[in-house]
Short mmCIF file of C-alpha atoms and ligand atoms in Angstrom, two decimals:
data_model
loop_
_atom_site.label_atom_id
_atom_site.label_comp_id
_atom_site.label_asym_id
_atom_site.label_seq_id
_atom_site.Cartn_x
_atom_site.Cartn_y
_atom_site.Cartn_z
CA UNK A 19 -6.04 25.98 -4.12
CA UNK A 20 -6.96 22.98 -6.82
CA UNK A 21 -10.37 21.75 -6.16
CA UNK A 22 -10.97 18.76 -4.11
CA UNK A 23 -12.81 16.40 -6.46
CA UNK A 24 -14.17 13.27 -5.08
CA UNK A 25 -17.28 11.35 -4.46
CA UNK A 26 -18.86 10.25 -1.75
CA UNK A 27 -20.36 6.04 -1.32
CA UNK A 28 -23.04 5.15 0.43
CA UNK A 29 -22.70 1.67 -0.37
CA UNK A 30 -20.33 -0.71 -0.06
CA UNK A 31 -17.65 -1.29 -2.40
CA UNK A 32 -17.74 -4.91 -2.51
CA UNK A 33 -21.57 -6.03 -2.04
CA UNK A 34 -23.57 -3.42 -2.87
CA UNK A 35 -25.55 -3.17 0.35
CA UNK A 36 -26.56 0.24 2.09
CA UNK A 37 -25.72 0.52 5.99
CA UNK A 38 -22.13 0.90 5.86
CA UNK A 39 -20.80 2.04 9.47
CA UNK A 40 -18.30 4.84 9.93
CA UNK A 41 -15.82 4.03 12.45
CA UNK A 42 -12.51 6.44 11.69
CA UNK A 43 -12.38 9.93 10.38
CA UNK A 44 -9.03 11.44 9.70
CA UNK A 45 -10.18 14.94 8.70
CA UNK A 46 -8.87 16.54 5.96
CA UNK A 47 -5.72 15.27 4.20
CA UNK A 48 -3.49 15.97 0.76
CA UNK A 49 -3.30 12.96 -1.14
CA UNK A 50 -0.66 10.59 0.14
CA UNK A 51 1.55 10.76 -2.89
CA UNK A 52 0.55 14.29 -3.84
CA UNK A 53 4.52 15.74 -3.48
CA UNK A 54 4.74 19.09 -3.85
CA UNK A 55 6.97 20.88 -6.49
CA UNK A 56 9.42 23.75 -5.53
CA UNK A 57 7.30 25.52 -8.20
CA UNK A 58 3.86 24.93 -6.23
CA UNK A 59 5.53 25.51 -3.21
CA UNK A 60 3.12 28.25 -1.03
CA UNK A 61 0.12 27.17 -2.96
CA UNK A 62 -2.80 26.12 -0.95
CA UNK A 63 -3.23 22.27 -1.65
CA UNK A 64 -6.08 20.60 -2.15
CA UNK A 65 -7.82 18.53 0.83
CA UNK A 66 -9.90 15.93 1.30
CA UNK A 67 -12.27 14.20 4.17
CA UNK A 68 -11.29 10.43 4.72
CA UNK A 69 -13.79 8.45 6.74
CA UNK A 70 -13.27 4.81 7.20
CA UNK A 71 -16.18 2.67 7.16
CA UNK A 72 -17.24 -1.41 7.91
CA UNK A 73 -19.90 -3.10 5.85
CA UNK A 74 -22.35 -5.20 8.16
CA UNK A 75 -23.22 -7.29 4.71
CA UNK A 76 -19.88 -8.61 3.87
CA UNK A 77 -17.90 -7.18 6.55
CA UNK A 78 -15.44 -5.20 3.85
CA UNK A 79 -13.84 -1.99 5.29
CA UNK A 80 -13.35 0.84 3.27
CA UNK A 81 -12.71 4.65 2.74
CA UNK A 82 -16.27 6.94 1.87
CA UNK A 83 -14.51 9.03 -0.54
CA UNK A 84 -13.37 8.29 -4.32
CA UNK A 85 -10.92 10.67 -5.49
CA UNK A 86 -10.85 9.93 -9.28
CA UNK A 87 -8.05 7.79 -10.27
CA UNK A 88 -6.35 9.65 -12.99
CA UNK A 89 -5.85 12.34 -10.33
CA UNK A 90 -4.46 9.76 -7.91
CA UNK A 91 -2.07 8.08 -10.12
CA UNK A 92 -0.88 10.74 -12.92
CA UNK A 93 1.83 12.04 -14.79
CA UNK A 94 3.61 12.88 -11.36
CA UNK A 95 3.03 9.35 -9.23
CA UNK A 96 6.27 8.76 -7.71
CA UNK A 97 6.10 5.52 -6.40
CA UNK A 98 8.71 3.25 -8.25
CA UNK A 99 8.55 -0.12 -5.86
CA UNK A 100 12.26 -1.07 -7.23
CA UNK A 101 13.63 1.44 -4.45
CA UNK A 102 13.35 -1.58 -1.66
CA UNK A 103 15.82 -4.29 -2.09
CA UNK A 104 13.65 -6.72 0.51
CA UNK A 105 10.69 -5.69 -1.49
CA UNK A 106 12.48 -6.85 -4.80
CA UNK A 107 13.70 -9.75 -2.97
CA UNK A 108 10.70 -10.76 -1.92
CA UNK A 109 8.87 -10.74 -5.13
CA UNK A 110 11.82 -13.06 -6.49
CA UNK A 111 11.14 -15.57 -4.24
CA UNK A 112 7.35 -15.16 -4.89
CA UNK A 113 7.74 -15.77 -8.62
CA UNK A 114 10.73 -18.58 -8.43
CA UNK A 115 8.08 -20.46 -5.62
CA UNK A 116 4.99 -20.04 -8.54
CA UNK A 117 7.38 -21.19 -11.16
CA UNK A 118 8.22 -24.24 -9.73
CA UNK A 119 4.74 -25.09 -8.64
CA UNK A 120 3.28 -24.34 -11.48
CA UNK A 121 5.64 -25.56 -14.08
CA UNK A 122 6.00 -22.68 -16.08
CA UNK A 123 7.80 -22.09 -19.05
CA UNK A 124 7.99 -20.05 -22.54
CA UNK A 125 4.02 -21.11 -23.38
CA UNK A 126 3.06 -19.42 -20.58
CA UNK A 127 2.37 -16.20 -20.05
CA UNK A 128 2.22 -14.47 -16.39
CA UNK A 129 0.39 -10.77 -16.04
CA UNK A 130 0.54 -8.41 -13.44
CA UNK A 131 -1.64 -5.56 -12.74
CA UNK A 132 0.32 -2.40 -11.15
CA UNK A 133 3.38 -3.64 -12.29
CA UNK A 134 4.99 -0.66 -11.42
CA UNK A 135 8.60 -0.44 -12.69
CA UNK A 136 8.49 -4.07 -13.42
CA UNK A 137 10.45 -4.93 -10.24
CA UNK A 138 8.15 -8.71 -10.25
CA UNK A 139 7.92 -9.17 -13.70
CA UNK A 140 11.65 -9.12 -14.41
CA UNK A 141 12.00 -12.29 -12.59
CA UNK A 142 9.12 -14.50 -14.69
CA UNK A 143 10.81 -12.71 -17.21
CA UNK A 144 14.51 -14.39 -16.60
CA UNK A 145 12.96 -17.97 -15.71
CA UNK A 146 11.62 -17.50 -19.50
CA UNK A 147 8.03 -16.98 -18.89
CA UNK A 148 5.96 -14.54 -21.17
CA UNK A 149 4.85 -11.02 -19.42
CA UNK A 150 2.90 -8.62 -19.49
CA UNK A 151 2.50 -5.48 -17.21
CA UNK A 152 -0.34 -3.13 -16.97
CA UNK A 153 -0.03 -0.37 -15.21
CA UNK A 154 -1.91 3.29 -14.99
CA UNK A 155 1.37 5.51 -13.65
CA UNK A 156 3.18 6.81 -16.71
CA UNK A 157 6.44 7.46 -15.01
CA UNK A 158 7.18 3.74 -13.17
CA UNK A 159 5.33 2.00 -16.52
CA UNK A 160 7.78 3.54 -18.59
CA UNK A 161 10.62 2.31 -16.26
CA UNK A 162 9.31 -1.06 -16.59
CA UNK A 163 9.34 -0.47 -20.49
CA UNK A 164 13.20 0.59 -20.96
CA UNK A 165 13.87 -2.65 -18.95
CA UNK A 166 12.62 -4.66 -21.87
CA UNK A 167 8.95 -5.79 -19.82
CA UNK A 168 6.47 -5.22 -22.34
CA UNK A 169 3.50 -3.05 -20.14
CA UNK A 170 0.57 -1.29 -21.14
CA UNK A 171 0.08 1.84 -19.32
CA UNK A 172 -3.91 1.64 -18.73
CA UNK A 173 -6.47 1.05 -15.96
CA UNK A 174 -7.33 -2.40 -15.96
CA UNK A 175 -10.85 -3.45 -15.63
CA UNK A 176 -13.22 -5.95 -17.10
CA UNK A 177 -13.45 -3.95 -20.50
CA UNK A 178 -9.47 -3.98 -20.53
CA UNK A 179 -9.59 -7.69 -20.01
CA UNK A 180 -12.37 -8.15 -22.69
CA UNK A 181 -10.11 -6.62 -25.48
CA UNK A 182 -7.02 -8.33 -24.36
CA UNK A 183 -9.19 -11.66 -24.89
CA UNK A 184 -10.44 -10.34 -28.03
CA UNK A 185 -6.77 -9.93 -29.23
CA UNK A 186 -5.73 -13.81 -27.66
CA UNK A 187 -4.39 -12.93 -24.51
CA UNK A 188 -4.77 -15.44 -21.88
CA UNK A 189 -3.21 -15.15 -18.76
CA UNK A 190 -1.70 -18.57 -16.63
CA UNK A 191 -0.68 -16.19 -13.44
CA UNK A 192 -2.47 -12.91 -12.86
CA UNK A 193 -0.16 -11.29 -10.15
CA UNK A 194 -2.02 -8.42 -8.35
CA UNK A 195 0.23 -6.98 -5.53
CA UNK A 196 -0.91 -3.84 -3.39
CA UNK A 197 -3.38 -2.88 -6.27
CA UNK A 198 -6.83 -4.14 -5.28
CA UNK A 199 -6.99 -2.01 -2.25
CA UNK A 200 -6.54 0.92 -4.65
CA UNK A 201 -9.52 0.22 -7.04
CA UNK A 202 -12.78 1.96 -6.61
CA UNK A 203 -14.91 -0.09 -8.35
CA UNK A 204 -14.18 -3.96 -7.06
CA UNK A 205 -16.36 -5.29 -9.05
CA UNK A 206 -15.24 -4.63 -12.52
CA UNK A 207 -11.62 -5.29 -11.48
CA UNK A 208 -12.41 -8.79 -10.07
CA UNK A 209 -14.41 -9.33 -13.57
CA UNK A 210 -11.55 -8.68 -15.46
CA UNK A 211 -9.70 -10.87 -13.85
CA UNK A 212 -12.10 -13.93 -14.08
CA UNK A 213 -12.25 -13.25 -17.68
CA UNK A 214 -8.46 -12.73 -18.31
CA UNK A 215 -7.52 -15.94 -16.35
CA UNK A 216 -7.16 -19.31 -17.97
CA UNK A 217 -9.21 -22.35 -16.57
CA UNK A 218 -6.31 -23.73 -15.12
CA UNK A 219 -4.49 -20.67 -14.13
CA UNK A 220 -4.35 -18.95 -10.53
CA UNK A 221 -4.69 -15.09 -9.59
CA UNK A 222 -2.08 -14.42 -6.84
CA UNK A 223 -2.40 -11.36 -4.77
CA UNK A 224 -1.07 -9.65 -1.80
CA UNK A 225 -2.41 -6.78 0.29
CA UNK A 226 -2.42 -5.58 3.83
CA UNK A 227 -4.50 -6.95 6.34
CA UNK A 228 -7.00 -5.35 8.08
CA UNK A 229 -6.30 -7.45 11.26
CA UNK A 230 -2.82 -6.26 11.52
CA UNK A 231 -3.94 -2.86 10.22
CA UNK A 232 -6.39 -2.31 13.56
CA UNK A 233 -3.93 -4.73 16.06
CA UNK A 234 -0.97 -2.82 15.60
CA UNK A 235 -2.80 0.63 15.04
CA UNK A 236 -1.65 1.03 11.17
CA UNK A 237 -3.79 4.05 10.69
CA UNK A 238 -1.67 5.72 8.85
CA UNK A 239 -1.65 3.12 5.83
CA UNK A 240 -5.31 4.94 5.37
CA UNK A 241 -5.08 7.09 2.71
CA UNK A 242 -7.17 7.95 -0.81
CA UNK A 243 -5.34 5.67 -3.29
CA UNK A 244 -6.47 2.54 -0.74
CA UNK A 245 -10.11 2.24 -1.45
CA UNK A 246 -10.45 -0.89 0.78
CA UNK A 247 -9.14 -2.92 3.57
CA UNK A 248 -9.79 -6.57 2.98
CA UNK A 249 -10.12 -9.58 5.67
CA UNK A 250 -9.91 -12.73 4.35
CA UNK A 251 -13.85 -12.93 4.37
CA UNK A 252 -14.33 -9.98 2.48
CA UNK A 253 -12.14 -10.84 -0.40
CA UNK A 254 -13.63 -14.58 -0.10
CA UNK A 255 -16.76 -13.16 -0.85
CA UNK A 256 -15.84 -10.21 -3.56
CA UNK A 257 -14.37 -13.16 -5.30
CA UNK A 258 -16.57 -15.93 -5.17
CA UNK A 259 -19.18 -13.72 -6.74
CA UNK A 260 -17.07 -13.83 -9.78
CA UNK A 261 -16.78 -17.49 -10.08
CA UNK A 262 -13.26 -17.45 -8.84
CA UNK A 263 -12.83 -19.60 -5.38
CA UNK A 264 -10.05 -18.53 -2.76
CA UNK A 265 -7.56 -21.49 -3.01
CA UNK A 266 -4.60 -20.83 -0.74
CA UNK A 267 -3.78 -18.02 2.38
CA UNK A 268 -0.57 -17.08 3.48
CA UNK A 269 0.19 -14.52 6.15
CA UNK A 270 3.16 -12.41 5.31
CA UNK A 271 5.16 -9.92 7.12
CA UNK A 272 5.76 -7.16 4.56
CA UNK A 273 4.13 -3.64 4.56
CA UNK A 274 3.23 -4.46 8.33
CA UNK A 275 1.19 -7.47 7.71
CA UNK A 276 -0.02 -8.58 4.29
CA UNK A 277 -1.99 -11.56 3.51
CA UNK A 278 -1.06 -13.31 -0.09
CA UNK A 279 -4.92 -14.90 -1.48
CA UNK A 280 -4.25 -17.65 -3.90
CA UNK A 281 -7.64 -17.68 -6.52
CA UNK A 282 -8.32 -20.50 -8.98
CA UNK A 283 -10.70 -22.71 -10.79
CA UNK A 284 -8.91 -25.42 -11.07
CA UNK A 285 -7.49 -26.79 -7.48
CA UNK A 286 -9.62 -27.62 -4.28
CA UNK A 287 -8.86 -25.40 -1.52
CA UNK A 288 -6.02 -25.95 0.83
CA UNK A 289 -6.64 -26.22 4.47
CA UNK A 290 -5.51 -22.65 4.90
CA UNK A 291 -8.54 -21.05 3.83
CA UNK A 292 -10.77 -22.77 6.31
CA UNK A 293 -7.93 -22.22 9.19
CA UNK A 294 -7.99 -17.87 8.17
CA UNK A 295 -11.71 -18.29 8.17
CA UNK A 296 -12.45 -19.58 11.60
CA UNK A 297 -10.06 -17.78 12.96
CA UNK A 298 -11.30 -14.38 11.90
CA UNK A 299 -15.02 -15.83 13.07
CA UNK A 300 -13.43 -16.52 16.60
CA UNK A 301 -11.85 -12.92 16.83
CA UNK A 302 -14.65 -11.30 15.53
CA UNK A 303 -13.17 -9.38 12.37
CA UNK A 304 -16.71 -10.07 10.41
CA UNK A 305 -18.45 -7.68 13.40
CA UNK A 306 -18.35 -4.08 13.78
CA UNK A 307 -17.06 -4.38 17.42
CA UNK A 308 -13.64 -5.19 16.30
CA UNK A 309 -13.41 -1.86 14.76
CA UNK A 310 -15.27 0.39 17.02
CA UNK A 311 -11.89 1.10 20.06
CA UNK A 312 -9.95 1.69 16.75
CA UNK A 313 -10.29 5.68 16.55
CA UNK A 314 -9.46 5.95 20.18
CA UNK A 315 -6.25 4.04 19.81
CA UNK A 316 -5.72 6.57 16.98
CA UNK A 317 -6.05 9.25 19.13
CA UNK A 318 -3.72 7.86 21.84
CA UNK A 319 -1.07 7.44 18.80
CA UNK A 320 -1.47 11.25 18.13
CA UNK A 321 -0.98 12.30 21.38
CA UNK A 322 1.72 10.35 22.62
CA UNK A 323 3.52 10.79 19.62
CA UNK A 324 3.43 14.63 19.95
CA UNK A 325 4.50 14.44 24.05
CA UNK A 326 7.33 12.26 22.31
CA UNK A 327 8.41 14.98 20.26
CA UNK A 328 8.11 17.60 23.00
CA UNK A 329 10.18 15.92 25.10
CA UNK A 330 12.84 15.60 22.65
CA UNK A 331 12.03 19.13 21.37
CA UNK A 332 12.58 20.54 25.06
CA UNK A 333 16.22 19.19 25.25
CA UNK A 334 16.93 20.90 22.54
CA UNK A 335 17.39 17.90 19.84
CA UNK A 336 16.96 18.48 16.46
CA UNK A 337 14.83 15.95 14.34
CA UNK A 338 14.42 14.70 10.65
CA UNK A 339 11.96 11.51 9.30
CA UNK A 340 13.09 9.15 7.17
CA UNK A 341 10.76 7.73 4.12
CA UNK A 342 8.79 10.07 2.07
CA UNK A 343 6.25 7.08 2.27
CA UNK A 344 2.64 7.73 1.31
CA UNK A 345 1.48 6.65 4.70
CA UNK A 346 4.10 9.52 5.89
CA UNK A 347 1.78 12.14 4.56
CA UNK A 348 -1.70 10.65 6.92
CA UNK A 349 0.72 10.54 9.83
CA UNK A 350 2.35 14.11 9.39
CA UNK A 351 -0.97 15.52 8.49
CA UNK A 352 -3.59 13.79 11.02
CA UNK A 353 -0.78 14.42 13.63
CA UNK A 354 -0.16 17.91 12.90
CA UNK A 355 3.68 17.06 12.93
CA UNK A 356 5.56 19.33 10.49
CA UNK A 357 8.04 21.79 10.50
CA UNK A 358 6.84 22.60 13.83
CA UNK A 359 9.23 19.28 14.85
CA UNK A 360 10.63 18.47 11.87
CA UNK A 361 13.80 19.82 9.72
CA UNK A 362 13.19 17.56 6.72
CA UNK A 363 12.21 14.32 5.02
CA UNK A 364 14.96 11.60 3.63
CA UNK A 365 14.05 9.42 1.03
CA UNK A 366 16.69 7.14 -1.70
CA UNK A 367 13.70 7.67 -4.10
CA UNK A 368 15.27 10.08 -6.72
CA UNK A 369 12.22 11.09 -8.18
CA UNK A 370 10.99 12.03 -4.76
CA UNK A 371 13.98 14.18 -3.87
CA UNK A 372 13.88 18.12 -3.88
CA UNK A 373 10.36 17.65 -3.81
CA UNK A 374 8.16 18.42 -0.33
CA UNK A 375 5.96 16.23 1.54
CA UNK A 376 2.08 17.08 1.04
CA UNK A 377 0.68 19.28 3.70
CA UNK A 378 3.36 20.30 5.91
CA UNK A 379 5.65 21.81 3.28
CA UNK A 380 8.97 19.52 4.94
CA UNK A 381 11.57 18.90 1.98
CA UNK A 382 12.55 15.98 0.79
CA UNK A 383 16.47 15.14 0.66
CA UNK A 384 18.78 12.05 -0.15
CA UNK A 385 19.39 9.59 2.93
CA UNK A 386 23.26 10.96 2.59
CA UNK A 387 22.32 14.12 4.21
CA UNK A 388 21.80 12.45 7.92
CA UNK A 389 25.33 11.34 7.89
CA UNK A 390 26.24 15.11 7.16
CA UNK A 391 23.78 16.95 8.89
CA UNK A 392 23.59 14.56 11.95
CA UNK A 393 20.04 15.26 13.19
CA UNK A 394 19.82 13.80 16.78
CA UNK A 395 16.42 11.93 16.02
CA UNK A 396 14.99 10.60 12.70
CA UNK A 397 11.42 9.49 13.10
CA UNK A 398 11.33 6.58 10.34
CA UNK A 399 7.86 7.00 8.77
CA UNK A 400 8.44 3.82 6.25
CA UNK A 401 8.23 2.03 9.52
CA UNK A 402 7.59 -1.22 7.48
CA UNK A 403 11.13 -1.16 6.82
CA UNK A 404 12.71 -0.17 9.71
CA UNK A 405 15.19 -3.00 9.68
CA UNK A 406 16.72 -2.58 6.46
CA UNK A 407 16.36 1.34 6.90
CA UNK A 408 18.38 0.99 10.18
CA UNK A 409 20.58 -1.85 8.59
CA UNK A 410 21.54 1.03 6.21
CA UNK A 411 22.07 3.98 8.44
CA UNK A 412 25.06 2.68 10.88
CA UNK A 413 27.09 5.21 9.82
CA UNK A 414 24.55 7.52 11.27
CA UNK A 415 23.83 5.38 14.53
CA UNK A 416 27.44 5.11 14.94
CA UNK A 417 27.93 9.05 14.88
CA UNK A 418 25.18 8.92 18.11
CA UNK A 419 21.53 8.92 15.80
CA UNK A 420 18.74 7.60 16.65
CA UNK A 421 15.73 6.59 15.54
CA UNK A 422 11.77 6.62 16.63
CA UNK A 423 9.18 4.44 15.58
CA UNK A 424 5.98 6.33 15.14
CA UNK A 425 3.27 3.21 15.77
CA UNK A 426 2.08 1.21 17.57
CA UNK A 427 3.28 3.15 20.18
CA UNK A 428 5.77 5.84 19.55
CA UNK A 429 9.33 5.38 21.19
CA UNK A 430 12.52 5.39 20.60
CA UNK A 431 14.47 2.68 18.95
P1 LIG B 16 6.62 2.35 1.36
C1 LIG B 16 3.33 2.97 -1.51
O1 LIG B 16 3.06 3.26 -0.12
C2 LIG B 16 2.26 3.06 -1.81
P2 LIG B 16 4.03 4.02 0.76
C3 LIG B 16 1.22 2.13 -2.46
N1 LIG B 16 -0.16 2.75 -2.49
C4 LIG B 16 1.08 0.97 -1.79
O2 LIG B 16 -0.22 0.53 -1.77
C5 LIG B 16 2.39 0.79 -0.81
O3 LIG B 16 3.22 1.10 -0.99
C6 LIG B 16 2.11 -0.43 -0.51
C7 LIG B 16 11.83 4.57 0.94
N2 LIG B 16 12.63 4.00 1.09
O4 LIG B 16 7.14 1.39 -0.13
C8 LIG B 16 11.20 4.63 -0.43
C9 LIG B 16 14.05 4.73 1.33
O5 LIG B 16 14.39 6.16 1.05
O6 LIG B 16 6.33 1.99 2.64
C10 LIG B 16 9.73 4.83 -0.46
O7 LIG B 16 9.53 6.36 -0.66
N3 LIG B 16 15.29 3.55 1.70
C11 LIG B 16 1.47 1.74 -3.41
O8 LIG B 16 4.39 4.88 -0.13
C12 LIG B 16 9.63 4.60 1.30
O9 LIG B 16 10.66 4.38 1.77
C13 LIG B 16 15.00 2.51 2.32
O10 LIG B 16 15.83 1.57 2.37
O11 LIG B 16 3.77 4.21 2.13
C14 LIG B 16 8.83 3.32 1.63
O12 LIG B 16 7.06 3.53 1.15
C15 LIG B 16 13.94 1.93 1.99
C16 LIG B 16 13.03 0.44 2.03
C17 LIG B 16 12.31 2.40 1.25
O13 LIG B 16 4.90 2.62 0.82
#
């Protein structure tokens, strides 16, 4: 077994205060994207504790454990954004709105942090804006480079921003979608953004909203890649400490409910900022009590899911799963649903096919197998894309296949 190497934090990753209060313990789980190749099957996998805490000083929700970034995002990192047409389209609309609003052209530079396979920067490039991607995961970064998107295969932080600035690089727009949560040292990352951004530039970031996580019991989106889970309050305070005011907040349906936040020094805040802050105060999102009952609700999902799958199994049904998603690793390992209930997992990402789901030894196949094999039920692990997945799988549905959705209440759809 490879040794689980990690650190445990006693201080808030945002404001540095002591006194973090734990509210959920997901046990010891493997790393969510550490898919197992055939050659390592049967070798015991490293498992890491996963504990979620709230900071009473700045209300940032975070995990206590930090796994080295090079372990999380190394050679075998399998997440490629372009496998979801919905995400690619979502990004196109986002970029077009920014290009129009900021009147961007060939004299402007858009930088994306965690640019992955170029799924988003391609749209800036098509609009004639200069682009620079930064992503430490070699596989997706290489895919971007092959598409002609200049990409630096590195972790972004304040030092890197300083180096880029000294080379004359200044960003008019810095995009960071689903990256902020992945950064253990939040302050070095945000300091880098403040340094790289032009005085009148904007930073536009998306990340899952902690309010949606709690309200819809999205506990499976908690894994070691995600160090932090943000409210508007927490993110405003974090960027404010680096001189970047929050100027706009939008709430989007993607990934089970996300925030898109815009920071910039050059414009006055839009009314949305105060609207979200006062709504968070009204519902108590900045108080520990909001999170206290969460662990009990997570346990209920586990019990309900197992009861539902037991019922289906007792009728003699066969069950597969859709989506070798990172969140699938948390869900399957925490609920104890593996080869005892499921035959296999399917996923469109060819980089995941023929590998095995971490901790549960389930093989990952091409989704076409659903039509040839016709399992009676398919548990959707990538529930955030359930409409897209069900629409794609009409042949399976017409052949009698049914879907099971695991959260917020496990049910046959
Ligand atoms: P998906 C990833 O989490 C990892 P995951 C990461 N840590 C993060 O923060 C979030 O994204 C935002 C497949 N699929 O996107 C593709 C199909 O097979 O929910 C993916 O493997 N067919 C960066 O991994 C998986 O499902 C389809 O039609 O939990 C979805 O994973 C579609 C739409 C997806 O993220």
